[in-house]
Each structure stands twice: as structure tokens, then as C-alpha cells.
Amino acid sequence: MKIRLTTLAAAILASHTLPGLAQSDPFIEKILNEHYPENTAATAEYRQDLTEKRRREGVDKNIVCHYHEITDKAQQSDSDGDRFCMHFHSEKTIEGAQGKRRYLLFTGERVIRTQHFLGGLVSLMIFKADGDGWTLLDKKESHAGHWSSAPSEWQWLEFAPDHWGVKGESEHGHMGYVSTDTYLLHDDNDKIYGDDILTSLDNIESLGCEERDKTCLEGERELTSTFKMRPDLGAQAGAYPFEIRVSGQQGSKKTYKDKPFLFKYDSTTHKYIAPKDYPIAE
């Protein structure tokens, strides 16, 4: 199987010059403009918000907003409306048993920063080779991240033979809780599905204990984890399982030291199922 991966450097992401760089590939520029066209009014709001409210340094004065608005209230995460500026992030092309496939990943942040618990948007598209061009097979958009932005770092993973997807993470603190969400978008037979899994949790500050006595420790959860795909176990229900290894403290008596928990795929719901004893949950 031949694989080609193109990704943008972290320094480029930090400068938020992604829309201009997408022009280096005419196909990516075409898809970006078709699905997320430039919007003059949103661009003006976005530039002002970046410099005056977010106080982001090194903002390209010519940055544009490739605009997307979620108008379906059932899909909105903000009752005031979901408006995003989208950027090309990275791509992967594979050549496998089903032919040639090309994945494009786009990430977005809100035109105007709102509540800290609201994130940005991530969009994964899959195309198949069609003569000299590409035909869109599926597209999936999902809310991800915090502070009005999607995670900036995403990892390409093989979820089943010749079927790929991405994993991103976002850490967030609120009311004494600090947690990490792990986001998955993956290809299941040319359809894209998503998952959101809690992979770390620290609630010590929320307990309000002056001293870590026995009473306080009973409610304590200080749990971290590592993530690993398990292709060595083979595809089950159409996808590889993945393993989350948990370390930390839960209450005064339960300690985890790199304990593995295996998440298996459910082909009916198109979701990964957490083991019943998986301890990281709010």
C-alpha cells in the first residue's frame, strides 16, 4: 500500500495563514472555496476579534474567513448561532484494495470568541479517484475543542485496513475540573463517523478541601491515560480496537498503574464502546 501524507507545520498553524497556503494545491483550494467560501463581512469580524479580543500576535493582516454557519438548531452548540472560519489542516492519500482514496482535514474557529467551553469545528472529507480527478464520497463535520477553536494538532491513524481517520485532543478546565477530550473521525466503508471520549480527569480543585484528608480523598479522581490503536488484534466489526491505559487515583483506595482498557467498535451504532469499568467519566 502506498501512502502519501502532507501536513502543515505547527509554526504555520500558529500564524493562521492556512487559507493562503491551501492555494499551493489547486484541488484543495477548490474544495475549500466550494464548501467554505470567503465571506467579506465575516472576515472583517474575524480580523477584529483576533487582534482586539483574542489579542493574538502575528496575525496576517490579509487573513480571510472561509465561512461556514450551522443553521440547523439541532446541530448547533451555541443558541446564538454557530459561525466558523475554516482552514485547511492536512491530507492523506492511500492506494489500497478499494482503489485510491484521498482524505482532506479542515479545522475551524469561531468568527467571534464566545464562552470558553465552546470549541471550534473539524471537518473530514473522503474522495475516491475518478479518472484524472476526485469524487467526494462523504463529509463529516463535528464540534471539537474549547475556547472557540478546534484542536490544532491531529494525528492520522489507520482504523481498519485501508481505512483512515484522525485523532485530536483538547484539555479544558472549569469549576475545579480539568479534563481532556479525545476526538475521533474515521472512515467506515467510505462513510465518516465520529467519537468523543474523555481520556483524563482531575477534580481535586472542585472538592474544596483545605487538606487532603480521608473524606476529601474519597471523592478524588486524578486520572491520566495513553492511547494506542491495536491493529495487531485484527479488525473486529469492521474496525481495529484501541487501547487506553489509565494511571492515577480514584478515591482513597483505588490506584491505576498503566491499566489497559480495550475499546471495541460497534458496527451498528458506528461508535467505539467503552468497557463498563472504564474509570474516566464525569
XYZ file of C-alpha atoms in Angstrom:
282
model
C 0.000 0.000 0.000
C 1.368 3.409 -0.980
C 0.776 6.291 1.434
C 1.406 9.997 0.989
C 0.945 12.426 3.867
C 1.081 16.180 3.643
C 0.759 18.217 6.830
C 1.358 21.831 7.814
C 3.987 22.755 10.346
C 2.962 23.887 13.807
C 4.524 27.264 13.187
C 2.270 27.760 10.203
C -0.771 26.839 12.255
C 0.198 29.353 14.898
C 0.382 32.165 12.370
C -3.053 31.262 10.946
C -2.042 31.728 7.312
C -3.661 28.483 6.276
C -6.154 29.773 3.672
C -3.361 31.272 1.580
C -1.226 28.132 1.771
C -4.089 25.987 0.542
C -3.623 27.745 -2.799
C -0.431 25.739 -3.349
C -2.710 22.831 -4.305
C -5.445 23.816 -6.784
C -7.673 20.908 -5.733
C -7.535 21.832 -2.038
C -8.185 25.479 -2.870
C -11.173 24.438 -4.987
C -12.675 22.278 -2.222
C -12.056 24.945 0.425
C -13.847 27.577 -1.643
C -16.707 25.278 -2.645
C -17.539 24.128 0.862
C -16.350 27.167 2.821
C -16.394 30.252 0.566
C -14.785 33.510 1.597
C -17.125 35.941 3.337
C -16.269 39.640 3.444
C -18.364 40.551 6.487
C -17.164 37.544 8.490
C -13.567 38.320 7.514
C -13.849 41.826 8.982
C -15.328 40.478 12.237
C -12.724 37.723 12.411
C -9.733 40.043 11.934
C -11.024 42.442 14.557
C -11.728 39.678 17.056
C -8.294 38.090 16.558
C -6.405 41.295 17.238
C -8.626 43.144 19.730
C -10.339 40.436 21.802
C -8.102 37.390 21.459
C -5.023 39.635 21.281
C -3.286 37.154 19.033
C 0.157 38.252 17.904
C 1.475 37.920 14.379
C -1.942 37.806 12.710
C -1.709 38.029 8.939
C -3.432 41.310 8.061
C -4.696 39.675 4.866
C -6.215 36.646 6.558
C -9.663 35.761 5.218
C -12.561 33.851 6.680
C -13.605 30.780 4.717
C -17.041 30.925 6.229
C -19.362 28.218 7.465
C -22.521 28.643 9.500
C -24.500 25.833 11.086
C -28.122 26.867 10.699
C -29.772 23.636 11.869
C -30.607 24.351 15.511
C -30.430 20.649 16.328
C -26.769 20.679 15.284
C -25.819 23.962 16.945
C -23.666 24.072 20.072
C -24.488 27.750 20.709
C -28.051 29.047 20.826
C -26.784 32.350 19.390
C -25.612 30.526 16.272
C -22.504 28.659 15.134
C -20.291 30.648 12.748
C -16.805 29.453 11.861
C -13.748 30.364 9.800
C -12.329 27.191 8.289
C -8.716 26.391 7.390
C -7.081 23.513 5.550
C -5.119 21.403 8.047
C -3.657 18.307 6.374
C -4.322 15.466 3.979
C -3.606 11.787 3.394
C -3.747 9.811 0.181
C -3.749 5.997 0.153
C -3.856 3.354 -2.535
C -5.395 0.126 -1.310
C -7.744 -2.696 -2.201
C -10.646 -0.311 -2.892
C -8.570 1.908 -5.125
C -7.185 5.342 -4.451
C -8.653 7.458 -1.658
C -7.830 10.989 -0.585
C -8.706 12.459 2.805
C -8.796 16.213 3.488
C -8.954 17.615 7.002
C -10.181 21.139 7.755
C -10.359 22.825 11.144
C -12.170 25.983 12.143
C -12.535 28.522 14.893
C -15.456 30.733 15.686
C -15.690 34.056 13.935
C -16.025 35.683 17.357
C -14.779 34.062 20.552
C -17.635 33.186 22.887
C -17.852 31.013 26.021
C -14.711 29.119 26.929
C -16.475 25.744 26.889
C -17.496 26.159 23.234
C -14.965 24.855 20.755
C -14.427 25.066 17.036
C -15.291 22.778 14.152
C -13.441 19.936 12.450
C -14.342 18.614 9.016
C -13.096 15.415 7.372
C -13.780 14.622 3.721
C -13.043 11.482 1.738
C -12.653 11.346 -2.040
C -12.116 8.493 -4.487
C -10.006 8.731 -7.620
C -12.191 9.291 -10.666
C -10.202 9.412 -13.866
C -7.912 12.411 -13.568
C -9.962 13.918 -10.736
C -11.593 13.149 -7.419
C -15.210 12.445 -6.418
C -16.472 13.256 -2.923
C -17.719 10.167 -1.088
C -18.541 11.636 2.299
C -18.030 14.617 4.579
C -18.362 14.815 8.348
C -18.335 17.973 10.473
C -18.082 17.786 14.236
C -17.692 20.199 17.140
C -14.327 19.835 18.825
C -12.086 21.726 21.207
C -12.557 24.658 23.567
C -12.028 28.434 23.667
C -13.756 28.792 20.284
C -11.117 26.744 18.410
C -10.707 23.171 17.255
C -7.526 21.368 18.353
C -4.536 22.444 16.267
C -2.814 19.051 16.324
C -4.339 15.987 14.662
C -2.844 12.549 14.119
C -3.642 10.352 11.119
C -4.475 6.758 12.137
C -5.482 3.603 10.292
C -8.794 2.440 11.815
C -9.202 -0.600 9.538
C -7.243 -1.973 6.577
C -7.009 0.898 4.040
C -9.485 2.992 6.060
C -8.062 6.026 7.812
C -9.110 8.834 10.104
C -7.819 11.377 12.597
C -7.427 11.846 16.347
C -7.265 15.178 18.163
C -7.239 16.207 21.820
C -8.317 19.238 23.823
C -7.787 19.971 27.513
C -10.248 22.152 29.373
C -10.649 23.460 32.918
C -13.908 24.590 34.525
C -15.206 24.867 38.107
C -12.253 22.951 39.521
C -12.357 20.186 36.900
C -9.579 19.706 34.352
C -10.300 17.149 31.650
C -9.121 16.017 28.232
C -11.466 15.140 25.380
C -10.153 12.880 22.624
C -11.928 13.304 19.282
C -12.004 10.662 16.549
C -13.205 10.952 12.961
C -12.782 7.850 10.848
C -13.715 6.158 7.593
C -16.075 3.188 7.846
C -16.524 1.866 4.288
C -16.471 5.317 2.693
C -18.702 6.864 5.358
C -17.230 9.042 8.094
C -18.248 8.698 11.740
C -17.108 10.382 14.933
C -16.461 9.725 18.605
C -15.694 11.903 21.643
C -14.024 10.130 24.583
C -12.939 11.519 27.934
C -9.303 10.461 28.451
C -8.152 12.402 31.528
C -9.831 13.928 34.576
C -8.626 15.866 37.602
C -11.309 17.051 40.028
C -9.171 17.922 43.070
C -9.817 21.674 42.923
C -13.583 21.119 42.704
C -13.672 19.338 46.070
C -12.797 22.469 48.029
C -10.710 20.578 50.565
C -8.204 22.524 52.620
C -6.397 19.297 53.419
C -6.338 16.013 51.536
C -7.807 14.012 54.399
C -9.693 10.734 54.084
C -13.045 12.411 53.476
C -11.625 14.514 50.685
C -9.722 11.637 49.113
C -12.893 9.569 48.802
C -14.165 11.935 46.129
C -10.847 12.493 44.411
C -10.230 11.485 40.824
C -6.842 12.224 39.316
C -6.630 10.081 36.195
C -4.492 10.298 33.060
C -4.128 7.932 30.108
C -2.334 6.983 26.907
C -3.982 5.998 23.625
C -2.927 3.276 21.187
C -4.586 1.661 18.181
C -4.402 -2.168 18.245
C -4.227 -3.375 14.638
C -2.371 -6.428 15.936
C -5.712 -7.688 17.306
C -7.278 -7.547 13.857
C -10.369 -5.716 12.659
C -13.426 -6.509 14.782
C -16.864 -5.480 13.482
C -15.059 -3.670 10.693
C -12.524 -1.658 12.711
C -9.430 -2.117 14.833
C -9.959 -1.775 18.578
C -7.921 0.746 20.501
C -6.439 0.630 23.961
C -6.487 3.328 26.631
C -4.065 2.759 29.516
C -5.092 4.571 32.692
C -2.901 5.747 35.558
C -3.809 7.663 38.696
C -6.016 7.724 41.747
C -9.760 7.168 42.142
C -10.901 7.645 45.713
C -8.724 6.728 48.665
C -8.325 3.043 47.830
C -8.225 2.584 44.060
C -4.994 3.201 42.168
C -4.378 2.568 38.471
C -0.904 1.944 37.105
C -0.984 1.824 33.316
C -4.070 -0.397 33.378
C -5.323 -1.239 29.864
C -8.934 -0.805 28.753
C -9.891 -2.087 25.306
C -12.479 -0.147 23.284
C -14.212 -2.219 20.601
C -16.150 -0.957 17.604
C -19.905 -1.386 17.251
C -20.748 -1.555 13.551
C -24.446 -0.895 14.253
C -24.005 2.414 16.083
C -20.654 3.181 14.394
C -19.232 4.016 17.822
C -16.445 2.675 19.968
C -17.804 1.156 23.171
C -16.054 1.842 26.475
C -15.618 -1.104 28.857
C -18.078 -0.988 31.741
C -15.288 -0.499 34.260
C -13.576 2.346 32.357
C -12.983 4.849 35.181
C -12.608 8.190 33.363
C -16.098 9.652 33.267
C -17.673 12.854 34.559
